XYZ file of C-alpha atoms in Angstrom:
507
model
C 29.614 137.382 101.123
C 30.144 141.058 99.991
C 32.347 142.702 102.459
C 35.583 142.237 104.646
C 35.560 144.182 107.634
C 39.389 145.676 108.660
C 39.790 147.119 112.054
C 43.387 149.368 113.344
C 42.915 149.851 117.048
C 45.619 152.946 116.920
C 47.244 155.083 119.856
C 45.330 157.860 119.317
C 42.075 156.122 118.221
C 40.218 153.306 116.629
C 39.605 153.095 112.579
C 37.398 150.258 110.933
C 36.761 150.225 107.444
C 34.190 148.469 105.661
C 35.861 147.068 101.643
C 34.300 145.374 98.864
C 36.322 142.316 97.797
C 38.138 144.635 95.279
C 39.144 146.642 97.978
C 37.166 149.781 97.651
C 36.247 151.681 100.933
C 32.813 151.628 101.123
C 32.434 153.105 104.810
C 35.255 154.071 106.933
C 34.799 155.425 110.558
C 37.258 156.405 113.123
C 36.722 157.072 117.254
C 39.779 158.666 119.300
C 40.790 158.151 122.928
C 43.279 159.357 125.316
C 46.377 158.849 126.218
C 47.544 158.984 130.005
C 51.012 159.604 131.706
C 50.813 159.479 134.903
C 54.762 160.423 135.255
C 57.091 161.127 132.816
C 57.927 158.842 130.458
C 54.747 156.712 131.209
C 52.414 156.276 128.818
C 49.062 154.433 129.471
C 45.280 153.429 127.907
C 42.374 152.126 129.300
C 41.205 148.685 127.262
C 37.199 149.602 127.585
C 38.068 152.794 126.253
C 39.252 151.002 123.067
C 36.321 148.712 123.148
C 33.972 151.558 123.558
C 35.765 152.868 120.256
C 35.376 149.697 118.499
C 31.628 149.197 118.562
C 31.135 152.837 117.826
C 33.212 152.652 114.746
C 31.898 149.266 113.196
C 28.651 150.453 113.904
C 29.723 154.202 112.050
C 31.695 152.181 108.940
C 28.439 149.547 108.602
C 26.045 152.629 108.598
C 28.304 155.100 106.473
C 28.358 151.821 103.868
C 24.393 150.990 103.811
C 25.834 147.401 103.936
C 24.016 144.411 105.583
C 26.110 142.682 108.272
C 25.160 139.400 107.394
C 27.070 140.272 104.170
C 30.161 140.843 105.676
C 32.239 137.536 105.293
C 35.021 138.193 107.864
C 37.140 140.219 110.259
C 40.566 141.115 110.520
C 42.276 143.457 113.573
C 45.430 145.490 113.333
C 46.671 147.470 116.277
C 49.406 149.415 118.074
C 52.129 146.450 119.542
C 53.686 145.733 122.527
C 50.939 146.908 124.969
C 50.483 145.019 128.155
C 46.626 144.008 129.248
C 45.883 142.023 132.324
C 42.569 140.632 132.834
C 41.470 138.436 135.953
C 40.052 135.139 136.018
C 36.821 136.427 134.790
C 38.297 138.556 131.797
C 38.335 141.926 133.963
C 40.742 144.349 133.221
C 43.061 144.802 136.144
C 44.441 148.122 135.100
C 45.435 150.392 131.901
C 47.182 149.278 129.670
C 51.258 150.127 129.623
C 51.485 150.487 126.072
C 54.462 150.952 123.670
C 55.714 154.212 123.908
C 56.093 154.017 127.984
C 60.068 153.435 129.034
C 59.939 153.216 132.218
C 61.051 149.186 132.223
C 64.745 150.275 131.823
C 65.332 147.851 134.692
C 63.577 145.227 133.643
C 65.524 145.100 130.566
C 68.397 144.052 132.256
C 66.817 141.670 133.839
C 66.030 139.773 131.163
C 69.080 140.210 129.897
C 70.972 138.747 132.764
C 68.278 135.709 133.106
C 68.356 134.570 129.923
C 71.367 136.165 128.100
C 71.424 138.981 126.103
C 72.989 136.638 122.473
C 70.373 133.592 123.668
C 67.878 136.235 123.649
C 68.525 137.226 120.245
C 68.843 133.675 119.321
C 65.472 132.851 120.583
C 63.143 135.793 120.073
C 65.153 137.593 117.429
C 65.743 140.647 118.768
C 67.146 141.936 122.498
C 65.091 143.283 125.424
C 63.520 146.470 124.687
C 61.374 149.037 127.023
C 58.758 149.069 124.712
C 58.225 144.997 124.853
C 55.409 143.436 126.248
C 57.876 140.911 128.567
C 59.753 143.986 129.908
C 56.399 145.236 131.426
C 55.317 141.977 132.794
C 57.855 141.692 134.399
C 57.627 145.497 136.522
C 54.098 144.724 137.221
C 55.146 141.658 139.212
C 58.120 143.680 140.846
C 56.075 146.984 141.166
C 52.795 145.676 141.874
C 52.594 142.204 142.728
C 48.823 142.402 144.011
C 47.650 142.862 140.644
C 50.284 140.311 139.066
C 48.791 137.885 141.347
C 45.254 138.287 140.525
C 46.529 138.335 136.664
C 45.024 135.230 134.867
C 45.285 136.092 130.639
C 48.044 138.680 129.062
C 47.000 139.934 126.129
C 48.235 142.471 123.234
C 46.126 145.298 122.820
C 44.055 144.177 119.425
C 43.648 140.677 121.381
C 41.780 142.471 123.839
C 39.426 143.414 121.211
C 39.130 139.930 119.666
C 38.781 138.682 123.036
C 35.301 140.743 123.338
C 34.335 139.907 120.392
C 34.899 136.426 120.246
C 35.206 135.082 123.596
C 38.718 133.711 123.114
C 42.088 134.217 124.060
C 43.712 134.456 121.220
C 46.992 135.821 118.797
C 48.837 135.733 115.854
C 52.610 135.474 114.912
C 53.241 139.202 113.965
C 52.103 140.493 117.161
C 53.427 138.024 119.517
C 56.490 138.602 117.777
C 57.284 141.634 119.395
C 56.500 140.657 123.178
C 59.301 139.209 123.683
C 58.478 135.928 124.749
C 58.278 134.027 120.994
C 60.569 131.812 119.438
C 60.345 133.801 116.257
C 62.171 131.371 114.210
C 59.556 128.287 115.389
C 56.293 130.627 115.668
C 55.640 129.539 119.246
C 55.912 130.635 122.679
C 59.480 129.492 123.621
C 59.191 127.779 126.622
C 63.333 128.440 127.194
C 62.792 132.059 127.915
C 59.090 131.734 129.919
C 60.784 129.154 132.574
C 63.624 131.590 132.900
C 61.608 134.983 133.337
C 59.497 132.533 135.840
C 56.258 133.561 133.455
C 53.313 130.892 133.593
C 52.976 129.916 130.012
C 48.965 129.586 130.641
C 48.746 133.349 130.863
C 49.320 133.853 127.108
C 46.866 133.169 124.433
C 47.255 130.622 121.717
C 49.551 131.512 119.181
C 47.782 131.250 115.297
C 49.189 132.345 111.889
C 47.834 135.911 110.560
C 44.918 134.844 108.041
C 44.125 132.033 110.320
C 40.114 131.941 111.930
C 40.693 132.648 115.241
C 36.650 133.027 116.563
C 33.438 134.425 115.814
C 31.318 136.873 116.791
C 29.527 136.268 120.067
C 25.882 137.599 120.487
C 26.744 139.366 122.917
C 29.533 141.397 120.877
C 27.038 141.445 118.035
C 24.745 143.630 120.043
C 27.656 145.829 121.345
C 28.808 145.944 117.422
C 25.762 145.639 115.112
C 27.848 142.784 113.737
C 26.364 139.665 112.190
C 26.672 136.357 115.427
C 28.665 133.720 113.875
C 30.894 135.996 111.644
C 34.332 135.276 111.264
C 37.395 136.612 113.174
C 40.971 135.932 111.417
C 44.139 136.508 113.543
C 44.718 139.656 111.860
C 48.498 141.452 112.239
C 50.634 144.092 114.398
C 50.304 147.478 112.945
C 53.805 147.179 110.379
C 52.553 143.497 109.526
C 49.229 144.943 108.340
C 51.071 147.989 106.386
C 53.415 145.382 104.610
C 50.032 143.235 103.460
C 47.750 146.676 102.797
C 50.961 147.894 100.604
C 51.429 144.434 99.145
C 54.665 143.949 100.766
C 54.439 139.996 100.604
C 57.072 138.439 98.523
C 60.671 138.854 98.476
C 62.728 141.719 96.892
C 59.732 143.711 98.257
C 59.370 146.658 101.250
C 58.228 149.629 101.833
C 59.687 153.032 103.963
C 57.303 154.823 106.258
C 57.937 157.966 107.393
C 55.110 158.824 109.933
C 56.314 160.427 113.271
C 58.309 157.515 113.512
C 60.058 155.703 110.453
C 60.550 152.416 109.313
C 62.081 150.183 106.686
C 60.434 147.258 106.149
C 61.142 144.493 104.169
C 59.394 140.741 103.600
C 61.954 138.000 103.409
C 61.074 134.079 103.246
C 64.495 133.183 104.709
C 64.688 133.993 108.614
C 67.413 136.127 109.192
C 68.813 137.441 112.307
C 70.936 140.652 113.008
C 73.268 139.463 116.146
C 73.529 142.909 117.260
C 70.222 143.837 117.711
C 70.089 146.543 115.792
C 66.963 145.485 113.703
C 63.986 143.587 114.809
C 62.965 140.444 113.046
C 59.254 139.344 112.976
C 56.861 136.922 111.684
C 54.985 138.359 109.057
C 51.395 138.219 108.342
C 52.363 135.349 105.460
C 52.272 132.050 106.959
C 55.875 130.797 106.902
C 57.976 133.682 106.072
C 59.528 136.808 108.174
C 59.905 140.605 107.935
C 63.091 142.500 109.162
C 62.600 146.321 110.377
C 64.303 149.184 111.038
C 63.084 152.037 113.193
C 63.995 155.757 113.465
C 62.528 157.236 116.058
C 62.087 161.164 114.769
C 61.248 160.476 111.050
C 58.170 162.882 110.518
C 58.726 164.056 113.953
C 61.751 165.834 113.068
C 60.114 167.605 110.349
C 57.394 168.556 112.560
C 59.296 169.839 115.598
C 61.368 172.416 112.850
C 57.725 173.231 111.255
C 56.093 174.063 114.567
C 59.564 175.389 116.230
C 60.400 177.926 112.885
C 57.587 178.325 110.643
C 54.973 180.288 111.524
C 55.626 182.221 108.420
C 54.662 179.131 106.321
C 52.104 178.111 108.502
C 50.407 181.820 108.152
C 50.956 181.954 104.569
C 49.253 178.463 104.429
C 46.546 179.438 105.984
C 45.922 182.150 103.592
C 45.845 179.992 100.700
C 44.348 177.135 101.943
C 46.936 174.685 101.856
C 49.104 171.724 104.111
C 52.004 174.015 105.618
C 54.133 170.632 104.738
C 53.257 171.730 100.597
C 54.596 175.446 101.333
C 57.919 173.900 102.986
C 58.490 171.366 100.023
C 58.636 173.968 97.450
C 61.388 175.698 99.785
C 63.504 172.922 100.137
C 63.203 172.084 96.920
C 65.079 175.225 95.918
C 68.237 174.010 98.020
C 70.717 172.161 96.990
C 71.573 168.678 97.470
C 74.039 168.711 100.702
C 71.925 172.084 101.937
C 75.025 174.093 101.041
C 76.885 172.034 103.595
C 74.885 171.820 106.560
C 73.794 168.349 107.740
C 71.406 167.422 110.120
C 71.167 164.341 113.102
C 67.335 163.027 113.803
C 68.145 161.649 117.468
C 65.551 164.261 118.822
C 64.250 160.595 120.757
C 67.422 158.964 120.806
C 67.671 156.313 118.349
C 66.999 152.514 117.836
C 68.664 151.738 114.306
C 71.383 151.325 113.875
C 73.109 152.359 116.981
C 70.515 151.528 120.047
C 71.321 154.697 121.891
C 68.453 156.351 124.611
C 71.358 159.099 124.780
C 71.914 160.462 121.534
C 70.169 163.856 120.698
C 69.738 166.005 117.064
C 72.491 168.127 115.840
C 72.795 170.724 113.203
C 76.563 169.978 112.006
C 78.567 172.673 109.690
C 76.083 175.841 110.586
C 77.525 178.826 109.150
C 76.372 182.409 109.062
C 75.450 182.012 105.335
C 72.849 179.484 106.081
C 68.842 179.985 105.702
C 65.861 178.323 107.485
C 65.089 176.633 103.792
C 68.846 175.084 104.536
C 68.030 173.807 107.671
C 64.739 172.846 106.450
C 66.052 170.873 103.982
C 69.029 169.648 105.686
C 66.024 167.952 107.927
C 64.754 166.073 105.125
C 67.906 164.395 104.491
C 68.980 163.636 107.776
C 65.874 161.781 108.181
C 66.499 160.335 104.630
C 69.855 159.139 105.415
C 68.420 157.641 108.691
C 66.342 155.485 106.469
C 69.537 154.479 104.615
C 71.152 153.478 107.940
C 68.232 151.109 108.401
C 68.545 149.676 104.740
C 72.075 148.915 105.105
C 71.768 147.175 108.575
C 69.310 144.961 106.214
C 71.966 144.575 103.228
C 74.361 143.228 105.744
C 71.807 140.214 106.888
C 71.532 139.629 103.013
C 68.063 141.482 102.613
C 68.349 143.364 99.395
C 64.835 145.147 98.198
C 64.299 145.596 94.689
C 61.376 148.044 95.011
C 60.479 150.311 97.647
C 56.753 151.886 98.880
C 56.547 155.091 100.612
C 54.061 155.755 103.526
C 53.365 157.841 105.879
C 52.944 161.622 105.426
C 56.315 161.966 104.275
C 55.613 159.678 101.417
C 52.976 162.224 100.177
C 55.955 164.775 99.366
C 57.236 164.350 95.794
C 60.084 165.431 97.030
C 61.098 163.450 99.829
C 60.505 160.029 97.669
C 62.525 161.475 95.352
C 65.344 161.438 97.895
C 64.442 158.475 98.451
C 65.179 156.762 95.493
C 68.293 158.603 94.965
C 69.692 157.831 98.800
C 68.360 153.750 98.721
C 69.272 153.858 94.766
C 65.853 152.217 94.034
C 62.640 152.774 92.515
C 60.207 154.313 94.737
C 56.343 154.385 94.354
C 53.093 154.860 96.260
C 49.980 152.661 96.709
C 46.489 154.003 95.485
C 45.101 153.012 98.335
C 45.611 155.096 101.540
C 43.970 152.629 104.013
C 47.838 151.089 104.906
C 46.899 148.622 108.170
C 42.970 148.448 107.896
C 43.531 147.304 104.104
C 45.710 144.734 105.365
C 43.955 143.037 107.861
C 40.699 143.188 105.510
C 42.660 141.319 102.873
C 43.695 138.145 105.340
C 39.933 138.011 106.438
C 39.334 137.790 102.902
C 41.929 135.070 103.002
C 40.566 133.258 105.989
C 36.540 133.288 104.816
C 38.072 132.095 101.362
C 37.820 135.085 99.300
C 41.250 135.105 98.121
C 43.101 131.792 97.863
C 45.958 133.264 99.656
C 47.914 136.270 101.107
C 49.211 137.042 98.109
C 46.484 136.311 95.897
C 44.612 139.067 97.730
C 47.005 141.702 97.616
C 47.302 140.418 93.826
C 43.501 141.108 93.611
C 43.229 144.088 95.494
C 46.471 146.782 95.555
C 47.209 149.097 93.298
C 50.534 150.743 92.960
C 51.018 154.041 91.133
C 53.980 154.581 88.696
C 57.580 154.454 90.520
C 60.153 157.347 90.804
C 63.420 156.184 89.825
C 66.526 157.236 91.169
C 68.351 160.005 89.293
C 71.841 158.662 88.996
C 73.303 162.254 89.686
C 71.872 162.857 92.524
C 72.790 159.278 94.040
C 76.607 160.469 93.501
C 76.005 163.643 95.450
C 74.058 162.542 97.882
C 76.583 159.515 98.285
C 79.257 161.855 99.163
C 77.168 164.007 101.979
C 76.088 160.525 103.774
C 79.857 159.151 104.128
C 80.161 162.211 106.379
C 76.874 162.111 107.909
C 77.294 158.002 108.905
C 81.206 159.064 110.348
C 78.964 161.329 112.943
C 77.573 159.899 115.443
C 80.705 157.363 116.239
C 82.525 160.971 116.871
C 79.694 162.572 118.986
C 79.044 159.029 120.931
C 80.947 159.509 124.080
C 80.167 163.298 124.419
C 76.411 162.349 123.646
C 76.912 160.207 127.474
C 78.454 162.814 129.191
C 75.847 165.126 128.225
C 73.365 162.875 129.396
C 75.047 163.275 132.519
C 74.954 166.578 133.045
């Protein structure tokens, strides 16, 4: 055994990565598909089109690498959560995949809630009903199309798909399930309280295994699809965060990381279940056997920054152009020349509503204190540290359930700005770094195949073996006493803006 295979079946395509057992890429391929909405706020995939993606990029990593198959010891799968895919009794798909960006289950969430209880819910699966949960779009296939609910004989998540063609089983692990749902997250199982009450047959879900566990092997008939080796190794593998937390060597406590992709997230490990009652943060089983993440989620992180970029920069995108650099590098160096506070301008991401902490479809972005002195590099910045103290908001949500991080990793494309990890540090008062490696959820699911074919003795023993972190940025303690002062009037905000944020909803 030379290799470990990783595999991130994304939403806008499909990366696998071939690694040496010290973690070095040694082939990397990746094979894009579409997304379709066929109304607004739908948002749908089709499973063979991910499949198709998979065996061209295994076969595109295994080539790029020279390696021999045989070689490679085993496989782990990462992939966007909370997708819905039906197959029939003889593993057809019965139609796309609603995956988790669709809301159009707004019903169904109160459904659940009134079946089962909103605080039992919480109690049971560890976080409230959600549109982007697997069980919320069960449940509007059976009331909007009940012909194809009652030909429906496996539900699967959308990497579980992809293990189920490759291995022949029906199949999960902890991480993933735990955001269907339908799992007792503090027992790791299927909780039979909440499947008799949503009136769900429990044999339409796969069994339930723990992330580095061997969950199947390769069939021959997936290793002529795949170029794989028959007989190699599957492992359980993780939901896309999970993977991150394991491919940043987020594994033990006092450890998380913040990712600010168009989304963002703070993410921390913890080996003591907790549970916010409010719902405000989701708890999940984590890709270590036996312990838990909790996770908060922004929902226009980088996409803030983007929509001000592509809304009122062409001037820095031009100029970027013209010296051959990322637009993003131009706008750094002009926020950088702002003040902390942006000369008294703050800035609300709820572009997409929000989910932490306030759980609000109807909130929207503000500018707050505009004045006539104010520059585009004020609102520019002001951006950055709205979406900074978002991240905060998450972090203390955490801090109240007793989840204190001691060191923080920054991913995502924000967490390539020197800048923005500077703020940070300075907002979270804690060191921030970054990880050598850039390979985030592929990394991760390469290490627990590692762990599964016994390459690494355990989870942590791999990322032990195998992650590199580069020198933190502490915070400056300055700038922590300025900033301080601008977030007590950014978190007093939104409580003021709540009820008007309805009635313009309304309108």
């Amino acid at each position: 055994m030379k290799y470990v295979l990783g595999v991130d079946i994304g939403t806008s395509g499909t990366k696998t990565v071939l690694f040496d057992l010290s973690g070095n890429v040694l082939g990397s391929c990746t094979v894009e598909y579409p997304l379709y909405q066929p109304k607004n706020g739908w948002a749908e995939q089709d499973p063979e089109e991910w499949w198709a993606a998979v065996c061209d990029s295994i076969r595109g990593a295994i080539s790029k690498a020279g390696a021999d198959p045989s070689e490679i010891g085993g496989i782990g799968l990462s992939g966007q959560m909370h997708g819905l895919v039906m197959l029939d009794g003889e593993g057809k798909v019965l139609r796309r995949s609603i995956i988790w960006c669709d809301q159009r289950t707004g019903k169904e969430c109160d459904e659940i809630h009134e079946k089962v209880g909103k605080d039992r819910l919480i109690e049971l699966t560890a976080n409230p009903a959600l549109t982007g949960w697997t069980s919320t779009k069960i449940l509007w296939v059976r009331n909007n199309e009940p012909e194809i609910y009652e030909k429906c004989r496996h539900i699967l998540l959308p990497k579980d798909f992809i293990r189920y063609r490759l291995t022949g089983e029906f199949a999960t692990e902890v991480s993933d399930a735990s955001g269907m749902g339908l799992l007792d997250v503090p027992n790791r199982c299927w909780s039979d309280e909440v499947l008799e009450k949503l009136g769900i047959d429990k044999s339409l879900l796969a069994t339930v295994y723990e992330s580095p566990e061997i969950t199947g092997t390769i069939t021959t008939q997936a290793a002529e699809a795949t170029g794989l080796a028959v007989g190699t190794p599957v492992v359980g593998g993780a939901g896309d965060n999970a993977a991150a937390a394991v491919g940043t060597g987020v594994v033990t406590d006092g450890s998380a990381f913040t990712t600010i992709g168009t989304s963002g997230v703070v993410f921390a490990h913890t080996s003591e279940i907790s549970i916010d009652p409010k719902g405000r943060v989701h708890t999940f089983c984590c890709a270590v056997p036996g312990a838990w993440h909790v996770m908060g989620v922004t929902q226009a992180a980088g996409l803030s920054l983007k929509w001000y970029r592509d809304t009122f920069c062409q001037q820095e995108i031009d100029l970027a152009a013209q010296q051959g650099v990322d637009p993003y590098y131009i706008m750094d160096k002009q926020a950088e020349a702002v003040p902390i506070g942006s000369n008294k301008l703050i800035y609300l991401p709820y572009l997409m509503g929000e989910r932490t902490p306030h759980l609000d479809p109807n909130c929207r972005g503000a500018f707050i204190g505009l004045s006539a002195i104010h520059t585009r590099q004020d609102l520019l910045r002001a951006v950055m540290e709205g979406v900074t103290f978002s991240l905060r908001d998450c972090a203390e949500v955490l801090s109240e359930m007793g989840v204190h991080p001691n060191r923080m990793l920054a991913c995502g494309g924000g967490g390539t700005s020197k800048l923005w990890r500077q703020m940070l540090a300075d907002v979270l008062g804690c060191p921030v770094s970054t990880c050598a490696s850039k390979e985030g959820p592929a990394l991760g699911v390469a290490i627990l195949a590692g762990v599964g074919c016994g390459a690494y003795s355990s989870v942590e023993q791999g990322c032990e073996a195998v992650i590199r972190v580069n020198d933190p940025q502490p915070p400056i303690a300055q700038n922590q006493a300025e900033y301080a002062r601008v977030y007590d009037i950014y978190r007093a905000l939104y409580p003021s803006l709540k009820a008007q944020y309805a009635a313009l909803a309304e309108l």
